[in-house]
PDB file of C-alpha atoms and ligand atoms in Angstrom:
ATOM      1  CA  MET A   1      83.095 105.410  91.502  1.00  0.00           C
ATOM      2  CA  ASP A   2      81.695 105.838  94.735  1.00  0.00           C
ATOM      3  CA  ILE A   3      83.939 104.885  97.961  1.00  0.00           C
ATOM      4  CA  SER A   4      81.267 106.157 100.372  1.00  0.00           C
ATOM      5  CA  GLN A   5      80.125 103.256 101.632  1.00  0.00           C
ATOM      6  CA  ILE A   6      83.832 101.955 101.853  1.00  0.00           C
ATOM      7  CA  ASN A   7      84.830 101.535 105.510  1.00  0.00           C
ATOM      8  CA  ALA A   8      86.577 103.814 107.199  1.00  0.00           C
ATOM      9  CA  ILE A   9      90.228 101.443 107.285  1.00  0.00           C
ATOM     10  CA  GLY A  10      89.028 100.628 103.322  1.00  0.00           C
ATOM     11  CA  ARG A  11      88.898 104.071 102.435  1.00  0.00           C
ATOM     12  CA  THR A  12      93.246 104.822 104.532  1.00  0.00           C
ATOM     13  CA  ALA A  13      93.553 102.826 100.916  1.00  0.00           C
ATOM     14  CA  TRP A  14      93.089 105.857  99.570  1.00  0.00           C
ATOM     15  CA  GLU A  15      95.293 108.475 101.623  1.00  0.00           C
ATOM     16  CA  VAL A  16      98.177 106.242 101.406  1.00  0.00           C
ATOM     17  CA  ALA A  17      97.592 106.361  97.482  1.00  0.00           C
ATOM     18  CA  ALA A  18      97.303 109.952  97.455  1.00  0.00           C
ATOM     19  CA  LEU A  19     100.917 110.203  99.017  1.00  0.00           C
ATOM     20  CA  ARG A  20     102.607 107.533  95.653  1.00  0.00           C
ATOM     21  CA  ALA A  21     100.881 109.532  93.802  1.00  0.00           C
ATOM     22  CA  ALA A  22     102.153 113.162  94.554  1.00  0.00           C
ATOM     23  CA  GLU A  23     105.647 111.263  94.806  1.00  0.00           C
ATOM     24  CA  SER A  24     105.506 110.057  91.676  1.00  0.00           C
ATOM     25  CA  GLU A  25     105.069 113.896  90.478  1.00  0.00           C
ATOM     26  CA  ARG A  26     108.510 114.709  91.686  1.00  0.00           C
ATOM     27  CA  PRO A  27     111.445 115.417  89.680  1.00  0.00           C
ATOM     28  CA  ASP A  28     113.919 113.112  92.715  1.00  0.00           C
ATOM     29  CA  ARG A  29     111.108 110.607  93.123  1.00  0.00           C
ATOM     30  CA  LEU A  30     111.667 107.343  94.507  1.00  0.00           C
ATOM     31  CA  PHE A  31     109.359 104.919  92.519  1.00  0.00           C
ATOM     32  CA  THR A  32     107.039 105.831  89.889  1.00  0.00           C
ATOM     33  CA  ASP A  33     103.153 104.419  90.354  1.00  0.00           C
ATOM     34  CA  PRO A  34     101.748 105.948  87.501  1.00  0.00           C
ATOM     35  CA  TYR A  35      98.397 103.944  89.214  1.00  0.00           C
ATOM     36  CA  ALA A  36      97.610 105.780  92.225  1.00  0.00           C
ATOM     37  CA  ALA A  37      96.642 108.990  90.330  1.00  0.00           C
ATOM     38  CA  LEU A  38      94.051 106.487  88.496  1.00  0.00           C
ATOM     39  CA  PHE A  39      93.017 105.265  91.913  1.00  0.00           C
ATOM     40  CA  LEU A  40      92.091 109.608  92.997  1.00  0.00           C
ATOM     41  CA  ASP A  41      90.821 109.962  90.323  1.00  0.00           C
ATOM     42  CA  ALA A  42      88.233 107.079  89.981  1.00  0.00           C
ATOM     43  CA  ALA A  43      87.478 107.455  93.248  1.00  0.00           C
ATOM     44  CA  GLY A  44      86.663 111.565  92.898  1.00  0.00           C
ATOM     45  CA  ILE A  45      88.874 112.487  95.387  1.00  0.00           C
ATOM     46  CA  PRO A  46      90.903 115.926  94.899  1.00  0.00           C
ATOM     47  CA  MET A  47      95.240 115.465  94.180  1.00  0.00           C
ATOM     48  CA  GLU A  48      95.281 118.695  97.019  1.00  0.00           C
ATOM     49  CA  PRO A  49      95.811 117.581 100.024  1.00  0.00           C
ATOM     50  CA  ASP A  50      92.814 119.746 101.703  1.00  0.00           C
ATOM     51  CA  PRO A  51      94.485 121.498 104.646  1.00  0.00           C
ATOM     52  CA  ALA A  52      93.233 119.336 107.363  1.00  0.00           C
ATOM     53  CA  LYS A  53      95.543 116.355 106.333  1.00  0.00           C
ATOM     54  CA  GLN A  54      98.762 118.569 105.165  1.00  0.00           C
ATOM     55  CA  ASP A  55     100.731 117.757 109.347  1.00  0.00           C
ATOM     56  CA  LEU A  56      99.556 114.549 108.280  1.00  0.00           C
ATOM     57  CA  VAL A  57     101.174 114.115 105.483  1.00  0.00           C
ATOM     58  CA  ALA A  58     104.094 115.497 106.425  1.00  0.00           C
ATOM     59  CA  ILE A  59     104.552 113.229 108.882  1.00  0.00           C
ATOM     60  CA  LEU A  60     103.842 110.186 106.212  1.00  0.00           C
ATOM     61  CA  GLY A  61     104.855 111.167 102.545  1.00  0.00           C
ATOM     62  CA  GLU A  62     108.577 110.274 103.035  1.00  0.00           C
ATOM     63  CA  GLN A  63     107.353 106.977 105.186  1.00  0.00           C
ATOM     64  CA  ALA A  64     105.175 106.561 102.113  1.00  0.00           C
ATOM     65  CA  ALA A  65     108.034 106.906  99.324  1.00  0.00           C
ATOM     66  CA  VAL A  66     110.550 105.545 101.454  1.00  0.00           C
ATOM     67  CA  ARG A  67     108.579 102.196 102.116  1.00  0.00           C
ATOM     68  CA  THR A  68     107.210 101.949  99.542  1.00  0.00           C
ATOM     69  CA  ARG A  69     111.213 101.485  97.030  1.00  0.00           C
ATOM     70  CA  PHE A  70     111.975  99.527 100.318  1.00  0.00           C
ATOM     71  CA  LEU A  71     109.383  97.457  99.305  1.00  0.00           C
ATOM     72  CA  ASP A  72     109.328  97.472  96.007  1.00  0.00           C
ATOM     73  CA  GLU A  73     113.376  96.341  96.555  1.00  0.00           C
ATOM     74  CA  THR A  74     113.021  93.923  99.050  1.00  0.00           C
ATOM     75  CA  LEU A  75     109.475  91.497  96.752  1.00  0.00           C
ATOM     76  CA  LEU A  76     111.504  91.530  93.869  1.00  0.00           C
ATOM     77  CA  ALA A  77     115.010  90.670  95.502  1.00  0.00           C
ATOM     78  CA  ALA A  78     113.419  87.702  97.573  1.00  0.00           C
ATOM     79  CA  GLY A  79     112.986  85.877  94.256  1.00  0.00           C
ATOM     80  CA  CYS A  80     110.201  84.138  95.360  1.00  0.00           C
ATOM     81  CA  ARG A  81     107.956  82.728  92.951  1.00  0.00           C
ATOM     82  CA  GLN A  82     104.682  82.949  95.176  1.00  0.00           C
ATOM     83  CA  ALA A  83     103.861  86.556  96.344  1.00  0.00           C
ATOM     84  CA  VAL A  84     100.617  88.132  98.744  1.00  0.00           C
ATOM     85  CA  LEU A  85     100.168  91.608  98.972  1.00  0.00           C
ATOM     86  CA  VAL A  86      98.591  91.207 102.945  1.00  0.00           C
ATOM     87  CA  ALA A  87      95.772  93.939 103.000  1.00  0.00           C
ATOM     88  CA  SER A  88      96.877  95.402 100.091  1.00  0.00           C
ATOM     89  CA  GLY A  89      94.384  97.940  98.899  1.00  0.00           C
ATOM     90  CA  MET A  90      95.581 100.920  96.665  1.00  0.00           C
ATOM     91  CA  ASP A  91      98.656  98.766  96.227  1.00  0.00           C
ATOM     92  CA  SER A  92      99.442  97.918  92.462  1.00  0.00           C
ATOM     93  CA  ARG A  93     102.278  96.294  92.744  1.00  0.00           C
ATOM     94  CA  ALA A  94     100.976  93.297  91.153  1.00  0.00           C
ATOM     95  CA  TYR A  95     100.844  95.944  87.944  1.00  0.00           C
ATOM     96  CA  ARG A  96     103.680  97.750  88.451  1.00  0.00           C
ATOM     97  CA  LEU A  97     106.433  96.073  89.466  1.00  0.00           C
ATOM     98  CA  GLU A  98     109.206  93.279  87.121  1.00  0.00           C
ATOM     99  CA  TRP A  99     107.382  90.250  88.593  1.00  0.00           C
ATOM    100  CA  PRO A 100     109.973  86.758  87.390  1.00  0.00           C
ATOM    101  CA  ALA A 101     107.556  85.264  84.870  1.00  0.00           C
ATOM    102  CA  GLY A 102     105.328  83.346  86.684  1.00  0.00           C
ATOM    103  CA  THR A 103     105.351  85.033  89.907  1.00  0.00           C
ATOM    104  CA  GLU A 104     101.763  84.499  91.079  1.00  0.00           C
ATOM    105  CA  VAL A 105     100.748  87.217  93.222  1.00  0.00           C
ATOM    106  CA  PHE A 106      97.787  86.943  95.579  1.00  0.00           C
ATOM    107  CA  GLU A 107      96.636  90.417  97.265  1.00  0.00           C
ATOM    108  CA  LEU A 108      94.650  90.272  99.758  1.00  0.00           C
ATOM    109  CA  ASP A 109      91.423  92.576 101.592  1.00  0.00           C
ATOM    110  CA  GLN A 110      88.013  93.338 101.515  1.00  0.00           C
ATOM    111  CA  GLU A 111      85.258  92.840  98.560  1.00  0.00           C
ATOM    112  CA  PRO A 112      84.539  96.227  97.950  1.00  0.00           C
ATOM    113  CA  VAL A 113      88.444  97.328  98.193  1.00  0.00           C
ATOM    114  CA  LEU A 114      89.556  94.791  95.576  1.00  0.00           C
ATOM    115  CA  ARG A 115      86.651  95.494  94.196  1.00  0.00           C
ATOM    116  CA  PHE A 116      87.084  99.185  93.026  1.00  0.00           C
ATOM    117  CA  LYS A 117      90.274  98.508  92.595  1.00  0.00           C
ATOM    118  CA  GLN A 118      89.446  95.431  89.119  1.00  0.00           C
ATOM    119  CA  GLU A 119      87.393  98.164  87.686  1.00  0.00           C
ATOM    120  CA  VAL A 120      89.408 101.103  87.577  1.00  0.00           C
ATOM    121  CA  MET A 121      92.592  97.945  86.489  1.00  0.00           C
ATOM    122  CA  VAL A 122      90.457  96.327  83.908  1.00  0.00           C
ATOM    123  CA  ALA A 123      92.546  97.859  80.317  1.00  0.00           C
ATOM    124  CA  HIS A 124      95.631  97.257  82.863  1.00  0.00           C
ATOM    125  CA  PRO A 125      96.932  93.657  82.231  1.00  0.00           C
ATOM    126  CA  ALA A 126      99.005  92.607  85.636  1.00  0.00           C
ATOM    127  CA  ARG A 127     102.667  91.256  85.522  1.00  0.00           C
ATOM    128  CA  ALA A 128     101.864  88.956  87.508  1.00  0.00           C
ATOM    129  CA  VAL A 129      99.358  85.890  87.462  1.00  0.00           C
ATOM    130  CA  HIS A 130      97.234  87.678  89.812  1.00  0.00           C
ATOM    131  CA  HIS A 131      94.196  86.540  92.411  1.00  0.00           C
ATOM    132  CA  PRO A 132      92.768  89.215  94.532  1.00  0.00           C
ATOM    133  CA  VAL A 133      90.783  87.501  96.720  1.00  0.00           C
ATOM    134  CA  ASP A 134      88.569  88.820  99.371  1.00  0.00           C
ATOM    135  CA  VAL A 135      88.953  88.510 102.980  1.00  0.00           C
ATOM    136  CA  ASP A 136      87.924  89.646 106.189  1.00  0.00           C
ATOM    137  CA  LEU A 137      91.901  89.618 107.701  1.00  0.00           C
ATOM    138  CA  ARG A 138      89.773  88.921 111.313  1.00  0.00           C
ATOM    139  CA  ALA A 139      88.308  86.040 110.367  1.00  0.00           C
ATOM    140  CA  ASP A 140      90.022  82.862 109.620  1.00  0.00           C
ATOM    141  CA  TRP A 141      91.434  83.661 105.735  1.00  0.00           C
ATOM    142  CA  PRO A 142      93.989  81.189 105.030  1.00  0.00           C
ATOM    143  CA  PRO A 143      91.730  78.620 103.575  1.00  0.00           C
ATOM    144  CA  LEU A 144      90.357  81.155 100.913  1.00  0.00           C
ATOM    145  CA  LEU A 145      93.773  81.695 100.234  1.00  0.00           C
ATOM    146  CA  ARG A 146      94.415  78.459  99.778  1.00  0.00           C
ATOM    147  CA  GLN A 147      91.013  77.746  97.788  1.00  0.00           C
ATOM    148  CA  ALA A 148      92.824  80.992  95.103  1.00  0.00           C
ATOM    149  CA  GLY A 149      96.001  78.381  94.299  1.00  0.00           C
ATOM    150  CA  PHE A 150      98.484  79.264  97.312  1.00  0.00           C
ATOM    151  CA  ARG A 151     100.938  76.843  97.629  1.00  0.00           C
ATOM    152  CA  PRO A 152     101.627  76.599 101.458  1.00  0.00           C
ATOM    153  CA  ASP A 153     104.810  74.467  99.621  1.00  0.00           C
ATOM    154  CA  GLU A 154     106.267  77.127  97.905  1.00  0.00           C
ATOM    155  CA  PRO A 155     108.600  80.160  99.659  1.00  0.00           C
ATOM    156  CA  THR A 156     106.425  82.894  98.886  1.00  0.00           C
ATOM    157  CA  ALA A 157     107.616  86.675  99.273  1.00  0.00           C
ATOM    158  CA  TRP A 158     104.461  88.307 102.144  1.00  0.00           C
ATOM    159  CA  LEU A 159     104.061  91.825 102.211  1.00  0.00           C
ATOM    160  CA  ALA A 160     102.065  93.875 104.977  1.00  0.00           C
ATOM    161  CA  GLU A 161     102.158  97.437 104.012  1.00  0.00           C
ATOM    162  CA  GLY A 162     100.189 100.538 106.463  1.00  0.00           C
ATOM    163  CA  LEU A 163      98.524  97.375 108.650  1.00  0.00           C
ATOM    164  CA  LEU A 164     100.080  96.947 111.684  1.00  0.00           C
ATOM    165  CA  TYR A 165      99.427 100.113 112.837  1.00  0.00           C
ATOM    166  CA  ALA A 166      95.350  99.508 112.756  1.00  0.00           C
ATOM    167  CA  LEU A 167      95.850  96.348 115.334  1.00  0.00           C
ATOM    168  CA  ASP A 168      96.347  96.009 119.159  1.00  0.00           C
ATOM    169  CA  ALA A 169      99.607  93.792 119.522  1.00  0.00           C
ATOM    170  CA  GLY A 170      97.055  90.468 120.285  1.00  0.00           C
ATOM    171  CA  ALA A 171      95.262  90.733 115.939  1.00  0.00           C
ATOM    172  CA  ALA A 172      98.975  91.440 114.895  1.00  0.00           C
ATOM    173  CA  ASP A 173     100.544  88.469 116.828  1.00  0.00           C
ATOM    174  CA  GLY A 174      96.842  86.163 115.148  1.00  0.00           C
ATOM    175  CA  LEU A 175      98.058  87.954 111.578  1.00  0.00           C
ATOM    176  CA  LEU A 176     101.587  86.651 112.265  1.00  0.00           C
ATOM    177  CA  ASP A 177     100.475  82.872 113.609  1.00  0.00           C
ATOM    178  CA  ALA A 178      98.357  82.599 110.048  1.00  0.00           C
ATOM    179  CA  ILE A 179     101.225  84.292 108.013  1.00  0.00           C
ATOM    180  CA  THR A 180     104.511  81.696 109.240  1.00  0.00           C
ATOM    181  CA  GLY A 181     102.142  78.780 109.482  1.00  0.00           C
ATOM    182  CA  LEU A 182     101.593  79.122 105.658  1.00  0.00           C
ATOM    183  CA  SER A 183     105.796  80.499 105.457  1.00  0.00           C
ATOM    184  CA  ALA A 184     107.728  77.634 103.023  1.00  0.00           C
ATOM    185  CA  PRO A 185     111.096  78.219 104.413  1.00  0.00           C
ATOM    186  CA  GLY A 186     113.187  80.852 102.233  1.00  0.00           C
ATOM    187  CA  SER A 187     109.480  82.777 102.680  1.00  0.00           C
ATOM    188  CA  VAL A 188     110.439  86.107 103.378  1.00  0.00           C
ATOM    189  CA  LEU A 189     108.417  88.875 104.757  1.00  0.00           C
ATOM    190  CA  ALA A 190     108.705  92.518 104.555  1.00  0.00           C
ATOM    191  CA  PHE A 191     106.620  95.675 106.198  1.00  0.00           C
ATOM    192  CA  ASP A 192     106.285  98.756 107.478  1.00  0.00           C
ATOM    193  CA  HIS A 193     105.412  99.628 111.283  1.00  0.00           C
ATOM    194  CA  VAL A 194     105.161 103.002 112.591  1.00  0.00           C
ATOM    195  CA  GLN A 195     105.207 103.686 116.779  1.00  0.00           C
ATOM    196  CA  ASP A 196     102.603 105.998 118.049  1.00  0.00           C
ATOM    197  CA  SER A 197     103.821 109.999 118.552  1.00  0.00           C
ATOM    198  CA  ALA A 198     102.089 112.926 119.579  1.00  0.00           C
ATOM    199  CA  ALA A 199     102.400 114.650 116.391  1.00  0.00           C
ATOM    200  CA  LEU A 200     101.127 112.301 114.590  1.00  0.00           C
ATOM    201  CA  ARG A 201      98.227 111.636 116.896  1.00  0.00           C
ATOM    202  CA  ALA A 202      97.857 115.360 116.472  1.00  0.00           C
ATOM    203  CA  ALA A 203      97.306 114.768 113.147  1.00  0.00           C
ATOM    204  CA  LEU A 204      95.165 112.443 113.187  1.00  0.00           C
ATOM    205  CA  THR A 205      92.896 114.203 115.340  1.00  0.00           C
ATOM    206  CA  ARG A 206      93.318 117.220 113.228  1.00  0.00           C
ATOM    207  CA  ILE A 207      91.570 115.182 110.754  1.00  0.00           C
ATOM    208  CA  SER A 208      89.090 113.564 112.376  1.00  0.00           C
ATOM    209  CA  PRO A 209      88.856 111.087 116.006  1.00  0.00           C
ATOM    210  CA  GLY A 210      88.429 108.304 114.260  1.00  0.00           C
ATOM    211  CA  LEU A 211      90.499 108.214 112.533  1.00  0.00           C
ATOM    212  CA  ALA A 212      92.978 108.773 115.191  1.00  0.00           C
ATOM    213  CA  ALA A 213      90.929 105.224 116.818  1.00  0.00           C
ATOM    214  CA  LEU A 214      92.576 103.571 113.689  1.00  0.00           C
ATOM    215  CA  TRP A 215      96.005 103.864 115.189  1.00  0.00           C
ATOM    216  CA  GLN A 216      96.767 101.035 117.649  1.00  0.00           C
ATOM    217  CA  SER A 217      99.759 100.155 119.194  1.00  0.00           C
ATOM    218  CA  GLY A 218     100.903  96.950 117.066  1.00  0.00           C
ATOM    219  CA  PRO A 219     103.905  94.774 117.251  1.00  0.00           C
ATOM    220  CA  ILE A 220     105.912  96.391 120.385  1.00  0.00           C
ATOM    221  CA  ASP A 221     108.920  95.775 119.198  1.00  0.00           C
ATOM    222  CA  PRO A 222     108.834  94.656 115.680  1.00  0.00           C
ATOM    223  CA  GLU A 223     112.787  92.190 115.632  1.00  0.00           C
ATOM    224  CA  ASP A 224     110.915  90.334 119.652  1.00  0.00           C
ATOM    225  CA  TRP A 225     107.802  90.156 117.534  1.00  0.00           C
ATOM    226  CA  LEU A 226     109.304  88.290 114.160  1.00  0.00           C
ATOM    227  CA  ARG A 227     112.046  86.280 116.053  1.00  0.00           C
ATOM    228  CA  GLY A 228     109.444  85.269 118.819  1.00  0.00           C
ATOM    229  CA  HIS A 229     106.810  83.619 115.610  1.00  0.00           C
ATOM    230  CA  GLY A 230     110.547  81.118 114.172  1.00  0.00           C
ATOM    231  CA  TRP A 231     111.930  84.922 111.659  1.00  0.00           C
ATOM    232  CA  THR A 232     115.040  85.850 111.270  1.00  0.00           C
ATOM    233  CA  PRO A 233     114.321  89.675 111.470  1.00  0.00           C
ATOM    234  CA  GLU A 234     116.424  92.717 109.479  1.00  0.00           C
ATOM    235  CA  VAL A 235     114.793  95.926 110.913  1.00  0.00           C
ATOM    236  CA  SER A 236     116.081  99.093 110.207  1.00  0.00           C
ATOM    237  CA  GLU A 237     115.042 102.631 110.727  1.00  0.00           C
ATOM    238  CA  LEU A 238     113.515 105.066 108.361  1.00  0.00           C
ATOM    239  CA  ALA A 239     116.073 107.332 109.260  1.00  0.00           C
ATOM    240  CA  GLN A 240     119.000 105.052 108.147  1.00  0.00           C
ATOM    241  CA  VAL A 241     117.070 103.684 105.112  1.00  0.00           C
ATOM    242  CA  ALA A 242     115.629 107.349 103.691  1.00  0.00           C
ATOM    243  CA  ASN A 243     118.933 108.595 104.150  1.00  0.00           C
ATOM    244  CA  SER A 244     120.786 106.032 102.488  1.00  0.00           C
ATOM    245  CA  TYR A 245     118.170 107.214  99.403  1.00  0.00           C
ATOM    246  CA  GLY A 246     119.001 111.100  99.636  1.00  0.00           C
ATOM    247  CA  ARG A 247     115.765 111.329 102.346  1.00  0.00           C
ATOM    248  CA  GLY A 248     115.050 112.930 105.430  1.00  0.00           C
ATOM    249  CA  VAL A 249     111.790 111.657 107.849  1.00  0.00           C
ATOM    250  CA  HIS A 250     110.008 114.182 109.879  1.00  0.00           C
ATOM    251  CA  PRO A 251     111.604 114.736 113.477  1.00  0.00           C
ATOM    252  CA  ALA A 252     109.447 113.602 114.843  1.00  0.00           C
ATOM    253  CA  TYR A 253     110.443 110.174 114.107  1.00  0.00           C
ATOM    254  CA  ASP A 254     113.876 110.966 113.772  1.00  0.00           C
ATOM    255  CA  PRO A 255     116.279 109.401 115.968  1.00  0.00           C
ATOM    256  CA  ALA A 256     118.783 112.505 115.891  1.00  0.00           C
ATOM    257  CA  THR A 257     115.897 114.540 117.679  1.00  0.00           C
ATOM    258  CA  GLU A 258     115.331 113.333 121.717  1.00  0.00           C
ATOM    259  CA  GLY A 259     112.173 111.505 122.237  1.00  0.00           C
ATOM    260  CA  ALA A 260     111.749 110.445 118.744  1.00  0.00           C
ATOM    261  CA  ALA A 261     109.433 107.881 118.214  1.00  0.00           C
ATOM    262  CA  HIS A 262     109.710 104.515 115.917  1.00  0.00           C
ATOM    263  CA  SER A 263     109.347 104.274 112.076  1.00  0.00           C
ATOM    264  CA  TRP A 264     110.340 100.762 111.781  1.00  0.00           C
ATOM    265  CA  LEU A 265     111.077  98.767 107.646  1.00  0.00           C
ATOM    266  CA  ALA A 266     111.619  95.286 108.027  1.00  0.00           C
ATOM    267  CA  ARG A 267     111.714  92.100 106.852  1.00  0.00           C
ATOM    268  CA  ALA A 268     112.282  88.619 107.301  1.00  0.00           C
ATOM    269  CA  THR A 269     114.042  85.487 106.448  1.00  0.00           C
ATOM    270  CA  ARG A 270     111.939  82.308 107.375  1.00  0.00           C
ATOM    271  CA  THR A 271     114.269  79.564 108.034  1.00  0.00           C
TER     272      THR A 271
HETATM  273  N1  LIG B   1      98.671  98.422 102.135  1.00  0.00           N
HETATM  274  C1  LIG B   1      98.529  99.267 101.215  1.00  0.00           C
HETATM  275  C2  LIG B   1      99.010 100.732 100.423  1.00  0.00           C
HETATM  276  O1  LIG B   1      99.648 100.282 102.086  1.00  0.00           O
HETATM  277  O2  LIG B   1      98.822 101.382 100.194  1.00  0.00           O
HETATM  278  C3  LIG B   1      96.856 100.025 101.469  1.00  0.00           C
HETATM  279  C4  LIG B   1      96.688  99.909 103.114  1.00  0.00           C
HETATM  280  S1  LIG B   1      95.719 100.919 103.783  1.00  0.00           S
HETATM  281  C5  LIG B   1      96.264 102.154 105.250  1.00  0.00           C
HETATM  282  C6  LIG B   1      95.277  99.313 104.494  1.00  0.00           C
HETATM  283  C7  LIG B   1      94.530  98.056 103.793  1.00  0.00           C
HETATM  284  O3  LIG B   1      93.889  97.955 104.912  1.00  0.00           O
HETATM  285  C8  LIG B   1      92.741  98.833 103.262  1.00  0.00           C
HETATM  286  O4  LIG B   1      92.493  98.633 101.679  1.00  0.00           O
HETATM  287  C9  LIG B   1      91.702  97.936 104.471  1.00  0.00           C
HETATM  288  O5  LIG B   1      90.459  97.577 103.295  1.00  0.00           O
HETATM  289  C10 LIG B   1      91.952  97.094 103.900  1.00  0.00           C
HETATM  290  N2  LIG B   1      92.141  96.361 105.784  1.00  0.00           N
HETATM  291  C11 LIG B   1      91.784  95.910 107.550  1.00  0.00           C
HETATM  292  N3  LIG B   1      91.197  95.985 107.884  1.00  0.00           N
HETATM  293  C12 LIG B   1      90.965  95.121 106.971  1.00  0.00           C
HETATM  294  C13 LIG B   1      90.469  93.470 107.249  1.00  0.00           C
HETATM  295  N4  LIG B   1      89.949  93.494 108.419  1.00  0.00           N
HETATM  296  N5  LIG B   1      90.090  92.756 106.605  1.00  0.00           N
HETATM  297  C14 LIG B   1      90.581  92.725 104.710  1.00  0.00           C
HETATM  298  N6  LIG B   1      91.237  94.166 104.250  1.00  0.00           N
HETATM  299  C15 LIG B   1      91.646  95.172 105.560  1.00  0.00           C
END
């Protein structure tokens, strides 16, 4: 399947799939995502990253592995019977996780990205009641989610993975306002966020200046950001979570390195 017509931000979904496919092959893997390699294969993308991507893989490979495990655990522990995967890309959680019986999983992304995934997954049943919803997250998407059957009176497990660094601070506020407006008490929001750093910018620029330009600030301080919108946050440094799984992080994001940038993993509850 040809993904060359999908826009640059959309194609980043396959970059993350490549990191998950690589992790799934490790003997000490933190999770197994058997579908990540299928997505690459269907798009004609080789498993081996090209040399220009090696710096980025070194920085984000562990981040993607640790965040996937952390976010898997957070979504299942939330105990909600409704989940929304915002900007789901090649996330296979609707097919991969053992959701409680009857859980409804909504996936929001651009239409061509969702269509690709559905075509690849046609022979693989979802493990939840599955609702792909095509949206432009910069537009008024909550009515589309409601039309797809989303119930705002039900506690929801929300996921915004691999997304916040593509938004500026204002757009991140707008997204959280929309999520908050749809979140009944007991809802849980989980996300990762990575602060810009010289190492990251150099690695992105080495691949393409266009990719580097996609990187925005996102929320400046995730804990304040969540509190300010009425959520009770629990924000960890990636290094802390990685260590708890027996993994390390790139020096650019290791608090033990002087001048290291932040890489956060967050979960928050709406009370
Ligand atoms: N959450 C997935 C993961 O971690 O594997 C995908 C992350 S990928 C880096 C970013 C995703 O955001 C892409 O699938 C892209 O299509 C989606 N996206 C970015 N901007 C969007 C927008 N304005 N509307 C809908 N989807 C968008």
